mmCIF file of C-alpha atoms in Angstrom:
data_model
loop_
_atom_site.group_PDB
_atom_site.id
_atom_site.type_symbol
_atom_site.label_atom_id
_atom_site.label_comp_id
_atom_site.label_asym_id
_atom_site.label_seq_id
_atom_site.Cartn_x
_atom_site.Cartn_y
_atom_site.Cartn_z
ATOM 1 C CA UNK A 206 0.000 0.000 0.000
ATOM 2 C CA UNK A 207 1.298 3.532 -0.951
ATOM 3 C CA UNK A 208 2.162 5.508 1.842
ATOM 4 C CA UNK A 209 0.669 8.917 2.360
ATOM 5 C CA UNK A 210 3.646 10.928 0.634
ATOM 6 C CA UNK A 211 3.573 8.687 -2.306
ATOM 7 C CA UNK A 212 -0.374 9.394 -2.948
ATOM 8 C CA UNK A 213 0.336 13.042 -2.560
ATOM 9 C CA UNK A 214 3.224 12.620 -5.185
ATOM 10 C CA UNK A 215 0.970 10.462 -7.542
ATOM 11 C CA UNK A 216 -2.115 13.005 -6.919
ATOM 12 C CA UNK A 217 0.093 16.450 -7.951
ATOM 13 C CA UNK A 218 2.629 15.649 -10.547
ATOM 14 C CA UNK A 219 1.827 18.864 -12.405
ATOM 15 C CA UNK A 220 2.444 20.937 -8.811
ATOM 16 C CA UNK A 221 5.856 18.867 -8.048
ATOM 17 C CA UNK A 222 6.834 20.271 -11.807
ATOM 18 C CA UNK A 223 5.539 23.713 -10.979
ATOM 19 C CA UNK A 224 7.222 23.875 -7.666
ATOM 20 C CA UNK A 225 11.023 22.628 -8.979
ATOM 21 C CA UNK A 226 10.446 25.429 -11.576
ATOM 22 C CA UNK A 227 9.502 28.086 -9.005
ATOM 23 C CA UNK A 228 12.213 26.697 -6.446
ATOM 24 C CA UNK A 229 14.702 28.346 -8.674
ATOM 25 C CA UNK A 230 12.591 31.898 -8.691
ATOM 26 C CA UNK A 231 11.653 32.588 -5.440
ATOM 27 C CA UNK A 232 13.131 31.803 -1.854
ATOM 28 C CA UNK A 233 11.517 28.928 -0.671
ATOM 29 C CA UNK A 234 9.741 28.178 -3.761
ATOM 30 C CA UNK A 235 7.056 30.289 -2.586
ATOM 31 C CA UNK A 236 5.815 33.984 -2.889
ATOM 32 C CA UNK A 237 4.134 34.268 1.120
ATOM 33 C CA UNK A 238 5.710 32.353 4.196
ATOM 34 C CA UNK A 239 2.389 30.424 4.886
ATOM 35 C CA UNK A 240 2.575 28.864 1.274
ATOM 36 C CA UNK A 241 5.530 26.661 2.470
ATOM 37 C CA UNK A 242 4.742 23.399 2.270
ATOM 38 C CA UNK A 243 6.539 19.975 2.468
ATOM 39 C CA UNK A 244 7.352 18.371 -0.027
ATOM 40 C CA UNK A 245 5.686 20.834 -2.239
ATOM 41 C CA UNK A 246 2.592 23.257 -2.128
ATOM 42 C CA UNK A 247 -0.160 22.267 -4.399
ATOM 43 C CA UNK A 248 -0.811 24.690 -7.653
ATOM 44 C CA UNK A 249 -3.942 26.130 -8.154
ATOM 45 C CA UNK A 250 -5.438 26.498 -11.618
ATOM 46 C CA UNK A 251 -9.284 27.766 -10.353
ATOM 47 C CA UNK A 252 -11.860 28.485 -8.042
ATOM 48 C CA UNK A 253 -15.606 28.691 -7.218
ATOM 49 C CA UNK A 254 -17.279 29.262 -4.282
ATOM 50 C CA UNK A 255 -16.136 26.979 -1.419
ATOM 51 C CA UNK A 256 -14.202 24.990 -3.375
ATOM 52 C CA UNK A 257 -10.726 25.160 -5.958
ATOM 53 C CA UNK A 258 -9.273 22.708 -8.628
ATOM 54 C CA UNK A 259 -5.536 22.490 -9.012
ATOM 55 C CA UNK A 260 -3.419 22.047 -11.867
ATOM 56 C CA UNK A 261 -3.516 18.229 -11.786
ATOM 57 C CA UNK A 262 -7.541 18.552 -12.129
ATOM 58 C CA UNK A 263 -7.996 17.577 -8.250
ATOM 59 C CA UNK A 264 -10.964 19.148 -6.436
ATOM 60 C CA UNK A 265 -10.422 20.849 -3.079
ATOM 61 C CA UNK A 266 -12.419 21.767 -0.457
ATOM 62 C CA UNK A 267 -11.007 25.379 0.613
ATOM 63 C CA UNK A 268 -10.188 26.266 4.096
ATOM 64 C CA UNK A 269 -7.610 28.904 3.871
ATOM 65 C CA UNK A 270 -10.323 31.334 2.142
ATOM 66 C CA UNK A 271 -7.980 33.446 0.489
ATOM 67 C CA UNK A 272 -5.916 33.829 3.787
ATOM 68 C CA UNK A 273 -9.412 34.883 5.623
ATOM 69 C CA UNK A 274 -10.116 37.094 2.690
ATOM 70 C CA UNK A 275 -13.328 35.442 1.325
ATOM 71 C CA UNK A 276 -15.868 35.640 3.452
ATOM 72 C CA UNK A 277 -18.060 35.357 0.021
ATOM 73 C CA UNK A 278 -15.970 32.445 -1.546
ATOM 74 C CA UNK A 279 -14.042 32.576 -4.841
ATOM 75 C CA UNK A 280 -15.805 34.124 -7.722
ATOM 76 C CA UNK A 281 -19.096 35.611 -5.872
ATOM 77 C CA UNK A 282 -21.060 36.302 -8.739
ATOM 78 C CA UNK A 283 -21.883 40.202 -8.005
ATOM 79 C CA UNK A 284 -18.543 40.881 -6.762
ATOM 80 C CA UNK A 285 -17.380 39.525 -10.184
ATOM 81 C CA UNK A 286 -19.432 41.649 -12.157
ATOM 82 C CA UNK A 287 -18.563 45.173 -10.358
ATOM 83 C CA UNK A 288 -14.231 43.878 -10.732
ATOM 84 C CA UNK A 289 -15.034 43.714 -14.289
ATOM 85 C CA UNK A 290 -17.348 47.042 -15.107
ATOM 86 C CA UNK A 291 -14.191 48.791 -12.957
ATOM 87 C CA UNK A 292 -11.224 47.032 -14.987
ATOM 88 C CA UNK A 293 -13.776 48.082 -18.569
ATOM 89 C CA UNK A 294 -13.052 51.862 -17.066
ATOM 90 C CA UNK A 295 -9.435 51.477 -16.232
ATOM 91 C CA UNK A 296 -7.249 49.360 -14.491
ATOM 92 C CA UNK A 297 -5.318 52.675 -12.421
ATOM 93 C CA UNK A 298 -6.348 56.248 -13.257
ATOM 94 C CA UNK A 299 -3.236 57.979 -11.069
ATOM 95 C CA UNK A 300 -5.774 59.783 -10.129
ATOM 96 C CA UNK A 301 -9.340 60.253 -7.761
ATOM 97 C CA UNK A 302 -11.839 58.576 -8.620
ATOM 98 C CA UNK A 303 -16.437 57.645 -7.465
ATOM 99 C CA UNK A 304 -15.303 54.463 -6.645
ATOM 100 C CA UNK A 305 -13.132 55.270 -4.054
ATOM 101 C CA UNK A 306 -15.659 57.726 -2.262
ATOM 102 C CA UNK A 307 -18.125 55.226 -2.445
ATOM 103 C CA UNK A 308 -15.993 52.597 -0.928
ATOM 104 C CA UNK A 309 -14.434 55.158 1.917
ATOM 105 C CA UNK A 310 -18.381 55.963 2.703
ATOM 106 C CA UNK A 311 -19.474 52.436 2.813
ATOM 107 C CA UNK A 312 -16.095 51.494 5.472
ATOM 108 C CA UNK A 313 -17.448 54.761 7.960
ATOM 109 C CA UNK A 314 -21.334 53.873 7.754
ATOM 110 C CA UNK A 315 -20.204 49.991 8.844
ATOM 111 C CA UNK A 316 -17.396 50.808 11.197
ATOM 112 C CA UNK A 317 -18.159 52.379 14.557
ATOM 113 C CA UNK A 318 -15.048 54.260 14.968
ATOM 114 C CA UNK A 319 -14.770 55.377 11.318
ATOM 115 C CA UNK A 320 -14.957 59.162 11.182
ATOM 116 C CA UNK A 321 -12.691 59.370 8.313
ATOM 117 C CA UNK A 322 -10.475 56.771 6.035
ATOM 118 C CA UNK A 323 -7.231 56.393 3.946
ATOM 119 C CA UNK A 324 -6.791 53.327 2.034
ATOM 120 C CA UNK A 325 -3.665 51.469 1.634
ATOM 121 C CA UNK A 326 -2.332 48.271 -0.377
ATOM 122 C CA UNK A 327 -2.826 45.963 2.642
ATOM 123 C CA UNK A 328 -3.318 45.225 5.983
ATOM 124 C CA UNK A 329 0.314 45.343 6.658
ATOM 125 C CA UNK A 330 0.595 49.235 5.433
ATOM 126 C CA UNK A 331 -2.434 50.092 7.400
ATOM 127 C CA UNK A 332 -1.106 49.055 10.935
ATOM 128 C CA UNK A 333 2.016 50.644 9.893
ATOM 129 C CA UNK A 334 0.213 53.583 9.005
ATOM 130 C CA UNK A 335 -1.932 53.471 12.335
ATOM 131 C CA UNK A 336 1.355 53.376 14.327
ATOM 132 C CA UNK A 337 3.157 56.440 12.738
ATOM 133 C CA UNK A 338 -0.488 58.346 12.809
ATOM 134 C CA UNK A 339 -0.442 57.814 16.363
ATOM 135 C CA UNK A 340 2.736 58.937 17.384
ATOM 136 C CA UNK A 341 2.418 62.058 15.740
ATOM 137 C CA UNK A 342 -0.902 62.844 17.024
ATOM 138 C CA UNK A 343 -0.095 62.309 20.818
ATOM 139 C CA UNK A 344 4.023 63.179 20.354
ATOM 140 C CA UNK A 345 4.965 60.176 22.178
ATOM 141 C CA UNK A 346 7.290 57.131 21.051
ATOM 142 C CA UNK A 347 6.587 54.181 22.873
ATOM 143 C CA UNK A 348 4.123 51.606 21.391
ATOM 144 C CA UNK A 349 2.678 48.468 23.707
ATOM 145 C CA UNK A 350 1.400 45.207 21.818
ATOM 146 C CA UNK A 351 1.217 41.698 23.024
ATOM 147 C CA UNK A 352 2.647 38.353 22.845
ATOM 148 C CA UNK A 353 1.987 36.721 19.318
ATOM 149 C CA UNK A 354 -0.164 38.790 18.514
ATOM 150 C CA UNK A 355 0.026 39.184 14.671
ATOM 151 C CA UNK A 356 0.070 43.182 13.022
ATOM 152 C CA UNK A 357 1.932 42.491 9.680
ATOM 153 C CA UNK A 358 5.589 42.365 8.769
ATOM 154 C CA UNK A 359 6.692 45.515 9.215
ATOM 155 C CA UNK A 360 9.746 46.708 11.487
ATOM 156 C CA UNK A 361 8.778 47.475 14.598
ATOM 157 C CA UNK A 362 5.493 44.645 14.763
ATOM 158 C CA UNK A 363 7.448 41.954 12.999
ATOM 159 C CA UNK A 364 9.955 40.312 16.073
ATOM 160 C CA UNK A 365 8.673 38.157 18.480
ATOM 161 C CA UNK A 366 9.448 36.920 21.847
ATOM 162 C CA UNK A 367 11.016 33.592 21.882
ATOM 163 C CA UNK A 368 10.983 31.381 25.046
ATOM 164 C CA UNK A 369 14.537 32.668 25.925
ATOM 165 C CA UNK A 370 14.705 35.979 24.361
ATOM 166 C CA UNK A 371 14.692 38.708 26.845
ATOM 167 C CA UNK A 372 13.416 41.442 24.170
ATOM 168 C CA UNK A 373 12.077 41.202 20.680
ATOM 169 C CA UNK A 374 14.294 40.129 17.541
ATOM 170 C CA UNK A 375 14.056 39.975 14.006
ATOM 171 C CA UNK A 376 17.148 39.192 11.534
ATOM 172 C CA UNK A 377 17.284 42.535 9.295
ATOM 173 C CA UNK A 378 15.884 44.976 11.640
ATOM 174 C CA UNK A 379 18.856 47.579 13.370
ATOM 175 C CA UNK A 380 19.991 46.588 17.004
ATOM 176 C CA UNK A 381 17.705 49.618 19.023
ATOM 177 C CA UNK A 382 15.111 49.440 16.624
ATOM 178 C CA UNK A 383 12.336 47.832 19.503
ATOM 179 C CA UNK A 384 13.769 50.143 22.295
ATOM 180 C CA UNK A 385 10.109 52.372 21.734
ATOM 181 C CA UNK A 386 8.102 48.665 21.815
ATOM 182 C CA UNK A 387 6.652 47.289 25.076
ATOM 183 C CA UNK A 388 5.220 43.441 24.475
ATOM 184 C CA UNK A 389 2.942 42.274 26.878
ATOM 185 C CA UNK A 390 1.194 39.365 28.180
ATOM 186 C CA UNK A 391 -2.400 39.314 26.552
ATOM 187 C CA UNK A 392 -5.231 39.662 28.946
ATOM 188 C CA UNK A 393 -3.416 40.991 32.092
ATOM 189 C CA UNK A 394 -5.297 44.244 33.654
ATOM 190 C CA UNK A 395 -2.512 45.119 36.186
ATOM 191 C CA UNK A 396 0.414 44.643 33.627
ATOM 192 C CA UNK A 397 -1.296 47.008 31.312
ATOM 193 C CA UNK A 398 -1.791 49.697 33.534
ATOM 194 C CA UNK A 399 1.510 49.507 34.206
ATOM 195 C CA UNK A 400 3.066 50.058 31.207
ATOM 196 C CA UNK A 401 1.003 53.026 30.640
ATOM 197 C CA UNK A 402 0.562 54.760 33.972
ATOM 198 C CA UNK A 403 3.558 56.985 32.506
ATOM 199 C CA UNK A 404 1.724 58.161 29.895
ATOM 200 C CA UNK A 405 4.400 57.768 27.224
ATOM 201 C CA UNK A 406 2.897 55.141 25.019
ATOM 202 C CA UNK A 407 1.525 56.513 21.625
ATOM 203 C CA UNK A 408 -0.970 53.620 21.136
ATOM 204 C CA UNK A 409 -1.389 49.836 22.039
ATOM 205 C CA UNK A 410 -2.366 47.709 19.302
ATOM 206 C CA UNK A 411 -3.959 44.034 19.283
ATOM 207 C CA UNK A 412 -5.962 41.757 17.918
ATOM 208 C CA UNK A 413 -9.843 42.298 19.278
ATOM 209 C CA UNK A 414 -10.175 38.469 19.506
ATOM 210 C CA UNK A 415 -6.776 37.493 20.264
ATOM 211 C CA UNK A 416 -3.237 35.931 19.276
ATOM 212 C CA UNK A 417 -3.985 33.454 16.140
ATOM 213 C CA UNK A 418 -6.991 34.002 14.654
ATOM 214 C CA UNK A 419 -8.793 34.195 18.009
ATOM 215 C CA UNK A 420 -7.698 30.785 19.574
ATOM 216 C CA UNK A 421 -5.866 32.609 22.189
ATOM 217 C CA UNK A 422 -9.403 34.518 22.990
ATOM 218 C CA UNK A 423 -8.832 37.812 25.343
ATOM 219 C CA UNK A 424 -12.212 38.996 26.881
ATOM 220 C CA UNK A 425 -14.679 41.341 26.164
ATOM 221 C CA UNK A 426 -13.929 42.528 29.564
ATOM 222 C CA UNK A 427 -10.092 42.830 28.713
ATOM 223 C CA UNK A 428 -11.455 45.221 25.683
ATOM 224 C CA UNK A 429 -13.831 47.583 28.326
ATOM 225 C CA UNK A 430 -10.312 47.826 30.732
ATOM 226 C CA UNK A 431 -7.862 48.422 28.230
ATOM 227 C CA UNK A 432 -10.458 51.507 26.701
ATOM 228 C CA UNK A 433 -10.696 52.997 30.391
ATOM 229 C CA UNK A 434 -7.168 52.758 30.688
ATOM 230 C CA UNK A 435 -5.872 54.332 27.446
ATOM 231 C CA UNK A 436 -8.694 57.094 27.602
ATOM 232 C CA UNK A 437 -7.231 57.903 31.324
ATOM 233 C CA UNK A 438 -3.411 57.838 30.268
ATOM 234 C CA UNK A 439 -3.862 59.635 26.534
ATOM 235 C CA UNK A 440 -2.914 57.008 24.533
ATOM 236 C CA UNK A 441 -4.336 55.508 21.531
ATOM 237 C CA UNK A 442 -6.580 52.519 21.217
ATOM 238 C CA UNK A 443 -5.969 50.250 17.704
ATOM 239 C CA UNK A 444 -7.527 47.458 17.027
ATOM 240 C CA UNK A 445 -5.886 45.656 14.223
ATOM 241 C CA UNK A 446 -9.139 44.108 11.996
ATOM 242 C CA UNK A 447 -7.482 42.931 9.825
ATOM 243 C CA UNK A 448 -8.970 39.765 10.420
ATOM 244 C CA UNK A 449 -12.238 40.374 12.549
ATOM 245 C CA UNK A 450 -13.508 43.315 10.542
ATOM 246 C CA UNK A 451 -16.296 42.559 8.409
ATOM 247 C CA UNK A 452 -16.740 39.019 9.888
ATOM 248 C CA UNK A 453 -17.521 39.297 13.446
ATOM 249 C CA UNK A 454 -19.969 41.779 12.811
ATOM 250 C CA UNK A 455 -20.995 43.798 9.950
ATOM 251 C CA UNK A 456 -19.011 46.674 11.863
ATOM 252 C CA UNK A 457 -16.090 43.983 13.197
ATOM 253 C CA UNK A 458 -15.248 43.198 16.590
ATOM 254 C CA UNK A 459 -15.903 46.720 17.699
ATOM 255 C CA UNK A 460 -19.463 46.370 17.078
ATOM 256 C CA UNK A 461 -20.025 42.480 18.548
ATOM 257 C CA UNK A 462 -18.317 43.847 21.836
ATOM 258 C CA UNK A 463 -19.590 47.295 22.225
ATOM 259 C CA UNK A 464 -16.045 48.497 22.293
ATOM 260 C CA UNK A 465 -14.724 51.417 20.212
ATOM 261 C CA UNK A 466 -11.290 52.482 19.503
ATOM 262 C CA UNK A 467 -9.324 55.412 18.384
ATOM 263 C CA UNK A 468 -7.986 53.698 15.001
ATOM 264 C CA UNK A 469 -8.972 50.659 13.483
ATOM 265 C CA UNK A 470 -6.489 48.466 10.304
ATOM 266 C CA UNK A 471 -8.712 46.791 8.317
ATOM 267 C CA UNK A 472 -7.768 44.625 4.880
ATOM 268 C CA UNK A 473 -8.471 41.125 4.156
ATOM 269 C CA UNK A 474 -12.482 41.048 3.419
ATOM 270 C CA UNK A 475 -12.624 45.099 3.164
ATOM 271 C CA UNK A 476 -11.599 44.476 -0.943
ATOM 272 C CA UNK A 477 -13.973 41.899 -1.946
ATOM 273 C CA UNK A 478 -10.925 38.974 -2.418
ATOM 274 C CA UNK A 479 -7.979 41.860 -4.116
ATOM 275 C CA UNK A 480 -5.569 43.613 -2.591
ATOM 276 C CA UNK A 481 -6.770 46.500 0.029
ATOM 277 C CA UNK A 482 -6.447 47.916 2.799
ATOM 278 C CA UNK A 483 -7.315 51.061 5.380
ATOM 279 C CA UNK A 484 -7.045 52.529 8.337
ATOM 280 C CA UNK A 485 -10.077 54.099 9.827
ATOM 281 C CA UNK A 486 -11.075 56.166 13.249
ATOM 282 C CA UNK A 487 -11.152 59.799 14.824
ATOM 283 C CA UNK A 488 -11.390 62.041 12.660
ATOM 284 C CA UNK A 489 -8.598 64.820 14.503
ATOM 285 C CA UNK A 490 -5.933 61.390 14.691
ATOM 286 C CA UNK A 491 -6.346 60.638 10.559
ATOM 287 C CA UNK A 492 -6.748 64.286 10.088
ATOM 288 C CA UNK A 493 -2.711 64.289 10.266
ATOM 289 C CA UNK A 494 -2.900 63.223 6.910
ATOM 290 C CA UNK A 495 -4.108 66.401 5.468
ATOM 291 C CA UNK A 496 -2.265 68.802 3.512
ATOM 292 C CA UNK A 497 -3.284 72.522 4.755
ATOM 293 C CA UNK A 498 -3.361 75.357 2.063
ATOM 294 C CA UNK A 499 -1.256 78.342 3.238
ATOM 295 C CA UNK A 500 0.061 76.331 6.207
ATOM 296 C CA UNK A 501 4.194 75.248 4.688
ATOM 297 C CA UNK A 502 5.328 74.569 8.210
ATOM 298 C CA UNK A 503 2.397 71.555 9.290
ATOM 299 C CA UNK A 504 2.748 70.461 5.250
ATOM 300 C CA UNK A 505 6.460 70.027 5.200
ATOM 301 C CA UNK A 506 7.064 69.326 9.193
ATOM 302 C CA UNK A 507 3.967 68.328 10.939
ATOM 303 C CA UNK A 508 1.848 66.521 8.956
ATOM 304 C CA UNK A 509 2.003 62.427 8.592
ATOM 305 C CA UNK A 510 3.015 62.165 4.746
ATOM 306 C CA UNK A 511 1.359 58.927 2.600
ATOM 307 C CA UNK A 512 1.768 58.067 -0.677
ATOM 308 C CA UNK A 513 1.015 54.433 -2.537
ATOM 309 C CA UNK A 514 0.685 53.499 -6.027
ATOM 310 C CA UNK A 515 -2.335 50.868 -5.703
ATOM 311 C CA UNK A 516 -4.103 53.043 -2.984
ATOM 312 C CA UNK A 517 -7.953 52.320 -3.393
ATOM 313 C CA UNK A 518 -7.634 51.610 -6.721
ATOM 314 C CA UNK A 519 -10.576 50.973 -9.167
ATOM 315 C CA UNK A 520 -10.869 47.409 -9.198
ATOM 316 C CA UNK A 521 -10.441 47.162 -5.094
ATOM 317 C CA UNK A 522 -12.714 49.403 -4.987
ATOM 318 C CA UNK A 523 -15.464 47.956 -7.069
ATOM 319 C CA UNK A 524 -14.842 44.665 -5.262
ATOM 320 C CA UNK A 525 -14.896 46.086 -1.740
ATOM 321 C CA UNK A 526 -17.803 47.856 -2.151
ATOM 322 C CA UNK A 527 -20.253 45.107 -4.082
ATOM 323 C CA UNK A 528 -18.847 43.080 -0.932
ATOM 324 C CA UNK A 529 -19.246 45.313 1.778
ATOM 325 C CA UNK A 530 -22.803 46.112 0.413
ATOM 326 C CA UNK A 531 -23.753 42.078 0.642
ATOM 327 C CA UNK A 532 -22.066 41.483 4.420
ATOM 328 C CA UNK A 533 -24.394 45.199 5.915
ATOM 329 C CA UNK A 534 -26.924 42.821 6.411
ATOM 330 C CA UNK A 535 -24.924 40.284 8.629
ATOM 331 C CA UNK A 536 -26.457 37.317 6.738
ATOM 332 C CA UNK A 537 -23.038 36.160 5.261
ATOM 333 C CA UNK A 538 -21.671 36.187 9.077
ATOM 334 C CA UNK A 539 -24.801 34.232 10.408
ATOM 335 C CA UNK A 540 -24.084 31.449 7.307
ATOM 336 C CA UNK A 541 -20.172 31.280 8.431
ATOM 337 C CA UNK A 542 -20.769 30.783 11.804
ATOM 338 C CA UNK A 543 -23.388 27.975 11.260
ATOM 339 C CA UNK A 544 -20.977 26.131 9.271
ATOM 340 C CA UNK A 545 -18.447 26.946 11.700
ATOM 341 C CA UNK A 546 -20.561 25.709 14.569
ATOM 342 C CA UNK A 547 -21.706 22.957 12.510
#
């Protein structure tokens, strides 16, 4: 009887092919960490619904979801139709655009801390973004986030505490760089209050629902505390939604708990299945985006500057807001956590 790596060998031939050719491409064979598989990852040729067919004409059942991306499943019919009445317009004006003032109004009348919105490429920009927006808004450094919990690849989010390691780490980021980071145990009242009874911390960021997808739950009573806390101390409440938004509740975690923040990252689900991203919140904290006419010293010394290529562009856009419009409703939630119960 084969044994279970020679079935997956006999099953894929056309992915073992695909993945010596990209072996010699990319590191690791692969273009995102998670796509790392042993002996090879399997090579998708298409997708429908709940379900994808690789190259080698094998059907799949589809858990990843496009990485928690599609809430609707692959190809939803109406989110199709708006990508492709966008892409018949343009694929990138380099310029404004409707669509993107339709999808900013759509994020703000879902999300209960969304007085005003800048879109990014992804979920990584925005908590960047969120970070540097908060730090010059309240004029202070230090940042607080907690253990595992996941905010992108960027510098300052992107070490992690090992079981030895004393402080952050992460090969390719400058010795110093985490001496503004404070990582904390998730879920502990007294340790927060703590670390922020200074008041020198800019902002704490987490995940509403907790380190990996929510299987290292913190409380909705953990949420109420750490609001009191960072309202009494000045500092800057973010949840990272990455994730949660759009799928806990039509209006994210924020809305299921009751709990609002200063900022909220959102990406994933925001842009229909493409690329997308924003941050959204208080209007005077994203308000350090603006550019002030007559005003050269907060435009060239004061102001948070942003710029991105892909930012809201039309097809996102289209996709994000056919989506958005379908989940208002909460009926795709209800259907996702029936299965999920189920």
């Amino acid at each position: 009887m084969a044994n279970i790596l020679e079935t997956f060998e006999a099953l894929h031939p056309t992915s073992k092919q695909m993945a010596a050719r990209a072996a010699v491409v990319f590191p690791s064979g692969v273009t995102h960490d998670a796509r790392a598989f042993e002996p090879f990852p399997i090579y998708v040729d298409h997708a429908q619904g709940a379900r994808k067919w690789d190259v080698d004409g094998n059907e799949i059942v589809d858990y990843i979801g496009g990485h928690g991306a599609l809430l609707l499943g692959h190809n939803r019919p109406e989110v199709v139709e708006a990508v492709h009445g966008a892409l018949a317009r343009g694929t990138h004006f380099g310029s404004s655009h409707d669509l993107e003032i339709e999808w900013g109004e759509q994020v703000l009348k879902m999300v209960p801390s969304g007085e005003r919105v800048r879109f990014t490429s992804s979920g990584t920009e925005a908590t960047m973004m969120a970070l540097r927006l908060a730090r010059a808004y309240t004029g202070r450094d230090r940042v607080v986030t907690f253990e595992d919990h996941f905010h992108g690849w960027h510098d300052l989010v992107v070490g992690r505490l090992g079981p030895d390691e004393a402080h952050p780490h992460s090969i390719g980021v400058p010795d110093g760089f985490y001496d503004g980071l404070t990582i904390l145990p998730a879920g502990d009242v007294g340790a927060l209050a703590e670390a922020l009874k200074g008041r020198d911390v800019a902002a704490v960021i987490l995940e509403p629902t907790g380190a990996h997808w929510g299987s290292h739950p913190l409380s909705p009573e953990y949420l109420c505390e750490m609001r009191r806390i960072t309202t009494e101390t000045g500092t800057l409440m973010v949840m990272d939604e990455v994730i949660t938004g759009f799928r806990m509740a039509p209006g994210g975690a924020q809305e299921r708990y009751g709990v609002t923040p200063d900022l909220s990252t959102l990406a994933k689900i925001l842009a229909g299945g493409l690329p997308g991203g924003c941050v959204t919140g208080r209007a005077d904290v994203v308000s350090m985006l603006e550019m002030r006419e007559g005003d050269p010293d907060w435009n060239s010394k004061r102001r948070v500057s942003h710029q991105g290529t892909f930012n809201a562009n039309p097809a996102s856009a289209a996709a994000g807001i056919t989506a958005l419009k379908i989940i208002e409703d909460g009926s795709p939630l209800r259907q996702a956590d029936a299965a999920a119960a189920a």
